[in-house]
Coordinates of C-alpha atoms in Angstrom, one line a residue:
Chain A
X1 CA 15.3 71.1 -133.8
X2 CA 15.7 75.2 -133.2
X3 CA 16.5 75.2 -136.9
X4 CA 12.8 73.6 -137.9
X5 CA 11.2 75.9 -136.2
X6 CA 13.1 79.4 -137.0
X7 CA 11.7 77.6 -141.0
X8 CA 8.7 77.3 -139.7
X9 CA 8.0 81.1 -138.5
X10 CA 9.8 82.4 -141.5
X11 CA 7.6 80.4 -143.7
X12 CA 4.3 81.1 -141.8
X13 CA 5.8 85.0 -141.8
X14 CA 5.8 84.6 -145.4
X15 CA 2.1 82.7 -145.8
X16 CA 0.9 85.9 -143.5
X17 CA 2.2 88.3 -145.4
X18 CA 1.0 86.9 -149.1
X19 CA -2.8 86.8 -147.5
X20 CA -2.3 90.6 -146.4
X21 CA -0.8 91.9 -150.2
X22 CA -3.8 90.1 -151.6
X23 CA -6.3 91.5 -149.6
X24 CA -4.9 95.2 -150.5
X25 CA -4.5 93.4 -154.1
X26 CA -7.9 93.1 -154.0
X27 CA -9.5 96.1 -153.0
X28 CA -7.4 98.1 -155.1
X29 CA -8.6 95.9 -157.8
X30 CA -12.0 97.1 -156.4
X31 CA -11.3 100.4 -157.1
X32 CA -10.1 99.7 -160.7
X33 CA -13.8 98.1 -161.3
X34 CA -14.8 101.2 -160.3
X35 CA -14.5 102.8 -163.1
X36 CA -14.7 100.0 -165.8
X37 CA -18.3 100.5 -167.6
X38 CA -20.0 100.6 -171.8
X39 CA -21.0 104.0 -169.4
X40 CA -20.2 106.5 -172.7
X41 CA -21.0 109.7 -169.1
X42 CA -18.5 108.1 -167.1
X43 CA -15.2 107.5 -168.4
X44 CA -12.1 105.4 -167.1
X45 CA -10.5 108.2 -165.8
X46 CA -12.9 110.1 -164.5
X47 CA -14.7 107.5 -162.4
X48 CA -10.9 107.8 -160.6
X49 CA -11.2 111.6 -160.3
X50 CA -14.3 110.8 -158.2
X51 CA -13.6 108.5 -156.4
X52 CA -10.2 109.7 -155.2
X53 CA -12.1 113.4 -154.7
X54 CA -11.0 115.3 -157.6
X55 CA -13.6 116.1 -159.6
X56 CA -17.9 116.7 -158.6
X57 CA -19.5 114.1 -160.4
X58 CA -23.0 115.2 -161.5
X59 CA -25.7 113.2 -160.8
X60 CA -26.1 110.9 -163.3
X61 CA -22.9 110.2 -162.8
X62 CA -22.7 109.4 -159.4
X63 CA -26.0 107.2 -159.9
X64 CA -24.4 104.8 -162.2
X65 CA -20.9 104.8 -160.4
X66 CA -23.0 104.2 -156.4
X67 CA -26.1 102.7 -157.8
X68 CA -25.7 100.4 -160.6
X69 CA -21.3 99.1 -160.3
X70 CA -21.0 99.5 -156.1
X71 CA -23.3 97.4 -155.9
X72 CA -22.3 94.7 -158.1
X73 CA -18.9 95.0 -157.3
X74 CA -19.2 94.8 -153.1
X75 CA -21.8 91.0 -154.6
X76 CA -19.3 90.0 -156.0
X77 CA -16.4 90.5 -153.3
X78 CA -19.3 89.4 -150.4
X79 CA -20.3 87.0 -153.0
X80 CA -17.6 85.2 -153.7
X81 CA -15.8 85.5 -150.4
X82 CA -18.9 84.3 -148.7
X83 CA -18.9 81.0 -151.8
X84 CA -15.0 79.8 -151.4
X85 CA -15.1 80.3 -147.2
X86 CA -17.7 77.2 -148.2
X87 CA -16.4 75.2 -150.0
X88 CA -13.3 75.5 -148.0
X89 CA -15.0 74.4 -144.5
X90 CA -17.2 72.0 -147.5
X91 CA -14.0 70.2 -148.7
X92 CA -11.9 69.7 -145.1
X93 CA -15.3 68.5 -142.9
X94 CA -16.2 66.4 -145.3
X95 CA -12.9 64.9 -146.3
X96 CA -14.3 65.3 -150.2
X97 CA -11.2 67.8 -152.4
X98 CA -14.5 68.0 -155.0
X99 CA -16.9 69.3 -152.2
X100 CA -18.0 72.3 -153.3
X101 CA -20.8 74.5 -151.9
X102 CA -23.3 73.5 -154.5
X103 CA -22.5 69.3 -154.0
X104 CA -24.7 69.1 -150.8
X105 CA -28.3 69.6 -152.6
X106 CA -27.6 73.6 -151.5
X107 CA -27.6 74.0 -155.6
X108 CA -30.6 71.8 -156.3
X109 CA -32.6 73.5 -153.8
X110 CA -32.3 76.6 -155.0
X111 CA -33.6 75.3 -158.1
X112 CA -36.1 73.7 -157.3
X113 CA -37.9 76.8 -155.4
X114 CA -36.8 79.8 -158.0
X115 CA -38.8 76.7 -160.9
X116 CA -41.8 76.8 -158.5
X117 CA -42.1 80.4 -158.1
X118 CA -41.3 81.3 -161.8
X119 CA -43.4 77.8 -163.4
X120 CA -46.2 77.9 -161.1
X121 CA -46.4 81.0 -158.6
X122 CA -46.1 79.3 -156.0
X123 CA -44.1 80.6 -153.1
X124 CA -43.5 80.8 -149.7
X125 CA -43.1 84.1 -148.9
X126 CA -45.6 86.8 -150.5
X127 CA -43.3 90.0 -151.0
X128 CA -43.2 90.2 -154.6
X129 CA -40.0 90.9 -155.4
X130 CA -38.5 88.8 -153.1
X131 CA -40.4 85.7 -153.8
X132 CA -38.1 84.8 -156.5
X133 CA -35.2 85.2 -154.1
X134 CA -37.3 83.7 -150.8
X135 CA -38.0 80.4 -152.6
X136 CA -34.3 79.6 -154.1
X137 CA -33.4 79.8 -149.9
X138 CA -35.3 78.8 -147.6
X139 CA -35.6 75.7 -150.0
X140 CA -32.2 74.7 -150.6
X141 CA -32.2 74.8 -146.7
X142 CA -35.0 72.6 -146.7
X143 CA -33.6 70.2 -149.1
X144 CA -30.0 71.1 -147.0
X145 CA -32.3 70.2 -143.3
X146 CA -33.4 66.9 -145.5
X147 CA -30.2 65.5 -146.8
X148 CA -28.6 65.5 -143.5
X149 CA -31.5 64.6 -141.4
X150 CA -31.4 61.3 -143.7
X151 CA -27.3 61.3 -143.7
X152 CA -27.0 60.1 -140.4
X153 CA -30.3 58.6 -139.6
X154 CA -28.4 55.2 -141.0
X155 CA -24.9 55.7 -140.3
X156 CA -22.3 58.9 -139.1
X157 CA -20.2 58.7 -142.2
X158 CA -19.4 61.0 -143.7
X159 CA -19.6 59.5 -147.0
X160 CA -23.0 59.1 -146.3
X161 CA -23.7 62.8 -146.6
X162 CA -22.5 63.3 -150.3
X163 CA -24.2 60.1 -151.2
X164 CA -27.9 61.5 -149.9
X165 CA -26.1 64.5 -151.6
X166 CA -26.0 63.2 -154.7
X167 CA -29.7 61.7 -154.4
X168 CA -31.4 64.2 -153.6
X169 CA -29.4 66.5 -156.8
X170 CA -30.8 64.0 -158.8
X171 CA -35.1 63.5 -157.8
X172 CA -34.9 68.0 -157.3
X173 CA -33.3 68.3 -160.8
X174 CA -35.9 66.2 -161.9
X175 CA -39.2 68.3 -161.0
X176 CA -36.9 70.4 -162.1
X177 CA -37.5 69.1 -164.9
X178 CA -40.3 68.4 -165.5
X179 CA -41.7 71.3 -164.5
X180 CA -39.5 73.3 -167.3
X181 CA -41.5 70.9 -169.2
X182 CA -45.0 72.2 -168.2
X183 CA -44.0 76.3 -169.0
X184 CA -44.5 78.7 -171.0
X185 CA -41.4 80.1 -173.2
X186 CA -41.2 83.2 -171.5
X187 CA -41.3 80.9 -167.7
X188 CA -38.5 79.8 -169.6
X189 CA -36.4 81.5 -170.0
X190 CA -36.5 83.3 -166.8
X191 CA -35.5 80.1 -165.0
X192 CA -32.9 79.8 -167.6
X193 CA -31.6 83.5 -166.3
X194 CA -32.2 83.0 -163.4
X195 CA -29.6 80.0 -163.0
X196 CA -26.5 81.5 -164.4
X197 CA -25.5 83.3 -162.3
X198 CA -25.3 87.4 -162.4
X199 CA -24.4 89.8 -159.8
X200 CA -26.7 92.7 -161.6
X201 CA -30.2 91.0 -159.3
X202 CA -29.2 91.5 -156.4
X203 CA -29.9 96.1 -155.4
X204 CA -27.2 98.0 -152.7
X205 CA -30.1 96.8 -149.9
X206 CA -29.9 94.0 -150.6
X207 CA -26.5 93.0 -150.5
X208 CA -26.0 95.1 -147.7
X209 CA -27.7 92.7 -146.0
X210 CA -26.3 90.2 -147.0
X211 CA -22.4 91.3 -146.2
X212 CA -24.1 92.1 -143.4
X213 CA -24.8 87.9 -143.3
X214 CA -21.8 87.3 -144.1
X215 CA -18.8 89.3 -142.2
X216 CA -21.9 88.6 -138.9
X217 CA -20.8 84.6 -139.6
X218 CA -17.6 85.2 -141.0
X219 CA -16.3 85.0 -136.9
X220 CA -18.3 80.9 -136.5
X221 CA -15.5 79.8 -140.1
X222 CA -12.8 81.0 -138.2
X223 CA -13.7 80.0 -135.1
X224 CA -14.8 76.4 -136.5
X225 CA -10.9 76.4 -138.7
X226 CA -9.2 74.1 -134.5
X227 CA -11.8 71.9 -136.1
X228 CA -11.5 71.3 -139.3
X229 CA -7.9 70.7 -138.9
X230 CA -9.2 67.9 -136.7
X231 CA -11.5 66.4 -139.0
X232 CA -9.2 66.8 -141.7
X233 CA -5.7 65.9 -140.6
X234 CA -6.5 62.7 -139.2
X235 CA -10.6 61.8 -139.5
X236 CA -12.5 61.1 -137.4
X237 CA -10.6 58.5 -135.3
X238 CA -7.6 61.3 -134.8
X239 CA -10.3 64.5 -134.0
X240 CA -12.4 62.7 -131.0
X241 CA -8.9 62.1 -130.0
X242 CA -8.1 65.9 -130.2
X243 CA -11.6 65.9 -128.6
X244 CA -12.9 67.1 -131.5
X245 CA -17.1 65.0 -131.6
X246 CA -17.2 65.1 -135.5
X247 CA -20.1 64.1 -136.0
X248 CA -21.5 67.5 -134.4
X249 CA -18.3 69.5 -135.8
X250 CA -19.9 67.7 -139.0
X251 CA -23.8 68.5 -138.9
X252 CA -22.2 72.2 -137.6
X253 CA -20.7 73.2 -140.5
X254 CA -22.2 71.2 -142.8
X255 CA -25.1 74.1 -141.9
X256 CA -22.8 76.7 -141.4
X257 CA -21.8 77.0 -145.5
X258 CA -25.4 75.8 -146.5
X259 CA -26.4 78.9 -145.4
X260 CA -23.7 81.1 -145.9
X261 CA -24.0 79.7 -150.3
X262 CA -27.6 79.7 -150.1
X263 CA -27.9 83.7 -148.9
X264 CA -25.8 84.2 -151.8
X265 CA -27.3 82.0 -153.9
X266 CA -30.5 83.3 -154.0
X267 CA -30.5 86.5 -155.8
X268 CA -27.2 85.8 -157.9
X269 CA -29.3 82.5 -158.6
X270 CA -25.8 80.0 -159.7
X271 CA -22.1 80.0 -159.4
X272 CA -20.6 76.9 -159.4
X273 CA -16.2 77.0 -159.7
X274 CA -15.3 79.3 -157.7
X275 CA -16.6 77.7 -154.4
X276 CA -14.7 74.6 -156.0
X277 CA -11.6 76.3 -156.8
X278 CA -10.4 79.2 -154.6
X279 CA -10.2 76.5 -151.8
X280 CA -7.7 74.6 -154.3
X281 CA -5.6 77.3 -154.6
X282 CA -5.5 78.9 -151.6
X283 CA -4.3 74.9 -150.1
X284 CA -1.7 75.4 -153.3
X285 CA -0.3 78.5 -151.8
X286 CA -1.2 78.8 -147.6
X287 CA -0.5 75.6 -147.2
X288 CA -3.6 73.4 -145.7
X289 CA -4.4 74.8 -142.1
X290 CA -7.6 75.9 -141.6
X291 CA -7.0 79.0 -139.6
X292 CA -5.3 80.7 -142.8
X293 CA -6.7 78.6 -145.7
X294 CA -10.8 80.3 -144.3
X295 CA -9.9 83.9 -144.6
X296 CA -7.5 83.2 -147.6
X297 CA -10.0 81.1 -149.8
X298 CA -12.1 83.8 -148.7
X299 CA -9.7 86.4 -149.8
X300 CA -9.5 84.5 -153.9
X301 CA -12.1 83.6 -153.7
X302 CA -13.4 87.9 -153.6
X303 CA -11.1 88.6 -156.3
X304 CA -11.6 85.9 -158.3
X305 CA -15.1 86.3 -158.5
X306 CA -14.7 90.3 -159.1
X307 CA -12.6 89.4 -162.1
X308 CA -14.3 87.7 -163.5
X309 CA -17.1 89.5 -163.4
X310 CA -15.5 93.5 -164.0
X311 CA -14.0 90.9 -168.1
X312 CA -17.6 89.6 -168.6
X313 CA -18.5 93.6 -168.7
X314 CA -16.4 95.0 -170.0
X315 CA -15.1 92.0 -172.2
X316 CA -17.7 92.2 -175.1
X317 CA -19.2 95.6 -174.2
X318 CA -22.2 96.8 -174.1
X319 CA -22.9 92.7 -173.5
X320 CA -22.5 91.4 -170.5
X321 CA -21.5 88.0 -169.5
X322 CA -22.5 86.2 -167.5
X323 CA -20.1 85.7 -164.4
X324 CA -20.9 81.9 -163.6
X325 CA -19.8 81.0 -167.0
X326 CA -16.9 83.7 -167.0
X327 CA -15.7 82.2 -163.7
X328 CA -15.0 78.7 -165.4
X329 CA -14.1 79.9 -168.4
X330 CA -10.9 81.4 -166.7
X331 CA -10.7 80.3 -164.2
X332 CA -10.8 77.3 -165.2
X333 CA -7.3 76.8 -167.6
X334 CA -5.4 79.2 -164.3
X335 CA -7.3 76.2 -161.6
X336 CA -5.6 73.4 -164.3
X337 CA -2.6 75.2 -164.5
X338 CA -2.0 76.3 -160.9
X339 CA -2.1 72.5 -160.5
X340 CA -0.7 70.2 -162.6
X341 CA 2.3 73.4 -162.5
X342 CA 2.1 72.5 -158.5
X343 CA 2.8 68.4 -159.1
X344 CA 5.5 69.1 -161.1
X345 CA 7.7 70.8 -158.8
Chain B
X1 CA -23.6 51.0 -104.8
X2 CA -26.0 53.7 -104.6
X3 CA -26.1 57.4 -106.4
X4 CA -29.6 58.8 -105.1
X5 CA -30.4 61.5 -106.5
X6 CA -26.6 61.7 -108.5
X7 CA -26.2 62.1 -112.1
X8 CA -25.4 60.1 -114.6
X9 CA -23.0 60.6 -116.7
X10 CA -23.9 57.4 -119.6
X11 CA -26.2 55.6 -120.0
X12 CA -26.5 52.4 -122.0
X13 CA -30.0 52.5 -123.0
X14 CA -30.3 48.4 -124.7
X15 CA -27.9 49.0 -126.7
X16 CA -27.0 46.7 -129.9
X17 CA -23.5 47.1 -131.4
X18 CA -21.9 46.0 -134.4
X19 CA -21.5 47.0 -138.2
X20 CA -23.4 44.6 -140.3
X21 CA -24.1 42.3 -137.5
X22 CA -24.2 42.5 -133.7
X23 CA -20.9 42.1 -132.6
X24 CA -23.2 42.7 -128.7
X25 CA -26.3 42.9 -127.8
X26 CA -28.8 44.7 -125.1
X27 CA -25.9 46.7 -123.1
X28 CA -27.3 48.6 -120.4
X29 CA -24.5 50.4 -117.8
X30 CA -25.6 54.0 -116.1
X31 CA -22.1 54.8 -114.9
X32 CA -22.0 57.5 -112.5
X33 CA -19.0 60.1 -111.0
X34 CA -15.8 59.4 -110.2
X35 CA -16.8 55.4 -110.7
X36 CA -14.2 53.6 -113.7
X37 CA -14.9 50.0 -115.8
X38 CA -13.7 47.7 -117.1
X39 CA -14.4 45.3 -120.3
X40 CA -12.3 42.2 -120.5
X41 CA -12.3 39.6 -122.6
X42 CA -11.2 37.9 -126.3
X43 CA -9.4 40.2 -129.1
X44 CA -11.7 41.0 -131.9
X45 CA -15.5 40.3 -130.3
X46 CA -16.9 43.5 -130.7
X47 CA -14.4 46.0 -127.6
X48 CA -13.2 48.8 -129.5
X49 CA -16.7 48.7 -131.3
X50 CA -18.1 49.9 -127.9
X51 CA -15.5 52.7 -126.9
X52 CA -15.7 53.5 -130.5
X53 CA -20.2 53.6 -130.4
X54 CA -19.5 55.8 -127.1
X55 CA -18.1 57.6 -128.8
X56 CA -20.4 58.9 -131.1
X57 CA -18.3 57.4 -133.8
X58 CA -20.4 54.4 -135.4
X59 CA -23.7 54.4 -135.5
X60 CA -26.2 52.2 -133.3
X61 CA -27.4 49.1 -134.6
X62 CA -30.3 49.8 -132.0
X63 CA -31.0 50.3 -129.3
X64 CA -29.4 54.9 -127.6
X65 CA -26.1 55.7 -125.7
X66 CA -27.2 58.2 -123.5
X67 CA -24.4 61.2 -122.9
X68 CA -24.8 64.1 -120.2
X69 CA -21.4 65.8 -120.7
X70 CA -20.7 69.7 -121.8
X71 CA -20.6 70.2 -125.6
X72 CA -17.2 70.7 -126.5
X73 CA -14.6 68.6 -125.0
X74 CA -16.4 66.3 -122.9
X75 CA -15.9 63.2 -124.1
X76 CA -11.4 61.6 -124.5
X77 CA -10.9 59.1 -126.3
X78 CA -7.4 57.5 -126.0
X79 CA -7.3 54.9 -128.5
X80 CA -5.6 51.7 -129.6
X81 CA -3.9 54.3 -132.2
X82 CA -2.9 56.8 -130.6
X83 CA -3.6 59.4 -133.0
X84 CA -1.2 62.0 -132.8
X85 CA 0.9 64.4 -134.8
X86 CA 4.2 62.7 -135.7
X87 CA 6.0 65.9 -136.6
X88 CA 4.6 68.0 -134.3
X89 CA 6.3 68.3 -130.8
X90 CA 5.3 66.6 -127.7
X91 CA 3.5 70.4 -126.6
X92 CA 1.3 70.8 -129.2
X93 CA 0.8 67.2 -129.4
X94 CA -0.8 67.9 -125.8
X95 CA -2.3 71.9 -126.5
X96 CA -4.9 70.1 -129.5
X97 CA -6.9 68.4 -126.8
X98 CA -6.7 71.6 -124.5
X99 CA -7.6 74.2 -126.8
X100 CA -11.4 71.6 -127.6
X101 CA -11.7 71.6 -123.4
X102 CA -11.0 75.2 -122.9
X103 CA -13.5 76.9 -122.7
X104 CA -13.6 80.1 -124.8
X105 CA -17.8 81.2 -122.5
X106 CA -15.4 80.9 -119.3
X107 CA -13.1 84.4 -120.3
X108 CA -12.1 85.1 -123.1
X109 CA -9.1 86.8 -121.6
X110 CA -7.6 84.7 -120.1
X111 CA -8.4 82.1 -123.0
X112 CA -4.4 81.4 -123.7
X113 CA -3.4 80.9 -120.2
X114 CA -6.3 78.5 -118.9
X115 CA -4.8 76.3 -121.9
X116 CA -1.3 76.3 -121.5
X117 CA -1.7 76.0 -117.3
X118 CA -3.0 72.6 -117.9
X119 CA -1.1 71.5 -120.6
X120 CA 1.9 71.7 -118.3
X121 CA 0.0 70.4 -115.9
X122 CA -1.3 67.3 -117.6
X123 CA 2.5 67.2 -119.0
X124 CA 4.4 67.8 -115.9
X125 CA 1.4 64.6 -114.5
X126 CA 3.1 62.0 -117.6
X127 CA 7.0 62.4 -117.3
X128 CA 7.3 64.2 -120.2
X129 CA 9.2 67.4 -118.5
X130 CA 12.5 67.3 -120.9
X131 CA 11.0 65.2 -123.6
X132 CA 8.5 68.3 -124.2
X133 CA 10.5 70.2 -127.1
X134 CA 11.2 67.0 -129.5
X135 CA 9.3 65.8 -131.8
X136 CA 6.8 63.0 -130.8
X137 CA 8.4 60.8 -134.0
X138 CA 11.1 60.6 -131.3
X139 CA 9.8 59.3 -128.5
X140 CA 9.1 55.1 -128.0
X141 CA 6.4 53.7 -127.8
X142 CA 5.6 54.1 -124.3
X143 CA 6.4 57.6 -124.5
X144 CA 4.0 57.9 -126.7
X145 CA 1.5 56.6 -124.5
X146 CA 1.9 59.5 -122.1
X147 CA 1.7 62.3 -124.8
X148 CA -1.8 60.6 -125.9
X149 CA -3.1 59.7 -122.0
X150 CA -1.7 63.8 -120.9
X151 CA -3.9 64.8 -124.2
X152 CA -6.8 63.3 -123.1
X153 CA -6.1 64.9 -119.8
X154 CA -5.4 68.3 -120.8
X155 CA -8.8 68.1 -122.2
X156 CA -9.9 67.6 -118.8
X157 CA -13.1 65.4 -120.7
X158 CA -16.6 64.3 -118.1
X159 CA -16.0 61.2 -119.6
X160 CA -12.9 59.4 -120.4
X161 CA -12.6 56.6 -122.7
X162 CA -9.7 53.8 -123.4
X163 CA -8.4 51.5 -125.6
X164 CA -5.7 49.7 -124.3
X165 CA -4.4 52.4 -123.3
X166 CA -1.4 50.6 -121.2
X167 CA 0.1 47.3 -123.1
X168 CA 3.4 48.4 -124.6
X169 CA 4.3 50.3 -121.2
X170 CA 6.5 48.9 -118.0
X171 CA 5.9 49.0 -114.9
X172 CA 7.3 52.2 -114.6
X173 CA 5.4 54.4 -117.4
X174 CA 2.8 51.9 -116.1
X175 CA 2.5 52.9 -112.3
X176 CA 3.3 57.0 -114.3
X177 CA 0.2 56.9 -116.4
X178 CA -2.4 54.6 -114.2
X179 CA -1.9 56.9 -110.8
X180 CA -2.7 60.3 -112.8
X181 CA -5.7 59.3 -114.6
X182 CA -6.9 57.1 -111.7
X183 CA -6.9 60.4 -109.4
X184 CA -8.3 62.6 -112.6
X185 CA -10.6 60.6 -112.6
X186 CA -12.1 60.7 -108.4
X187 CA -11.1 64.0 -108.4
X188 CA -13.0 65.8 -111.4
X189 CA -16.1 63.5 -110.9
X190 CA -15.1 62.1 -114.3
X191 CA -16.7 57.8 -115.3
X192 CA -14.4 55.8 -117.3
X193 CA -14.8 52.9 -118.9
X194 CA -11.0 51.2 -119.7
X195 CA -11.2 48.0 -122.5
X196 CA -8.3 46.4 -120.9
X197 CA -6.7 42.8 -121.7
X198 CA -5.2 42.5 -118.8
X199 CA -7.7 40.6 -116.1
X200 CA -5.1 41.3 -112.7
X201 CA -5.1 45.5 -113.9
X202 CA -8.3 45.4 -114.1
X203 CA -8.7 44.8 -110.7
X204 CA -6.3 46.8 -109.4
X205 CA -7.9 49.5 -111.5
X206 CA -11.7 50.0 -111.3
X207 CA -14.6 49.4 -109.3
X208 CA -16.5 47.4 -111.8
X209 CA -16.4 44.4 -114.5
X210 CA -18.3 43.3 -117.0
X211 CA -16.4 40.4 -119.5
X212 CA -17.3 39.7 -123.2
X213 CA -19.4 36.8 -123.8
X214 CA -20.3 35.3 -127.0
X215 CA -22.3 38.7 -127.6
X216 CA -23.2 39.3 -124.3
X217 CA -21.6 42.0 -122.3
X218 CA -22.0 39.8 -118.4
X219 CA -20.8 41.7 -115.1
X220 CA -17.7 39.7 -113.1
X221 CA -17.1 39.8 -109.2
X222 CA -14.1 39.2 -108.1
X223 CA -13.2 39.1 -104.6
X224 CA -9.0 39.0 -103.5
X225 CA -8.5 39.6 -106.8
X226 CA -10.1 35.7 -107.3
X227 CA -13.3 35.1 -109.6
X228 CA -15.6 33.8 -107.3

């Protein structure tokens, strides 16, 4: 018995170390990423010197660093973390490894909102520069609300949420397709660009606001970790026998993760893969305890998104490959490698 | 019993339960603090489904379940399949219940202390002190039942649902478990629904007894252990 608990402690220690090392690596990489870019006025060494305070920057250089690169990198970190965390929570509370933050209609709602704004000019908020963002955000929340209402009407099982989510996704998808069919070429290209998912869209103010929202919601995510443990260990019956109400818990976690997701994708467009893969990668490294899995997913998500985006904007510079595309291209094979490697071990 | 102004803890209104077809229809039941209700009847006619519906695990076909309890940890459930974490220790398992029932808001600084205190009390009540660090899988069936009961007691629920939680226990164990649970219900003003196949024990434990007959819940009246 004593040996077991000793081993357990050792394992806990290693896992915590892994988590802190990952945070460190991500932070260092974020700084390094500030140095990458296609500008002729600012090479890698100069930007490092400016960041470390060794060299004074010119107006143009500081503009590139702080108004172009910094918001983009912060958005990658915050957005990746939020999507991965939402993915981990959704997978846990629906007990389904295929679920990602975009499964539950959030993405289709956002796409519907964006399409309505772009094609029909139908907006819920009358500030021109925020019209598409606000539409995407509000419609994704409306769709999630409908799914949760319908899902808990007939039965209280978790499958009903997933199935109704899929049905609603198809309906919203059909409406978007209809709108695309009647859209002009310009509108079509705008809509396609929106759906690629890019980190360059939000400006510094936007990114700071998103960061505030995500950071405020982070503790609630951590607080739900125990309930998620109860739900994922033994399902609803186990949860209720430990005093956790599975139905209420599931609803509140769904709302929380939908909110996290739509705050991000309303600004960036659709970024899907990170919310599915980062939680699974974390599971392989750190196990299934949600107290560690949620922060670990957030860190992995942040790193993965930043890595993909940095690669996307440097590989074929000055052409920038959208982060959503890049994530799937490099993340997919890496993800498969991890899964197959684990199976063999 | 006249309850005057006392607030109910649980109210079932015209409840009809089941999965596709109704198993039991037209259930109306109101429970007040300190009450114990037993449900008896043959197996496979919906007793467990009734508890699961009250717990919110199964949606009612018709009618409503009104719970007047705190949002977190207000409802405790001792299922027939105990749902223990078998590789974890007794105190860890009991701690899960204590965690759900201890509110962070009542004082974040003393949260851990209050939780541990509840675990210790519940473990002692169930006579498991010597086994507290043993993994649950090494315990006997009866001991595991006591762990599940301790977990729910540590949660301090306002409504306690117990599904045949006395079966598989020998006489000594039954005495330990029954006394602590009934004491808890009376002292804390909780309400308890008990599914029990042993009529005698049901009479001994509860204020009211319902028998499930042909899809209906019928209240039974006993005197001196004999059916009237």
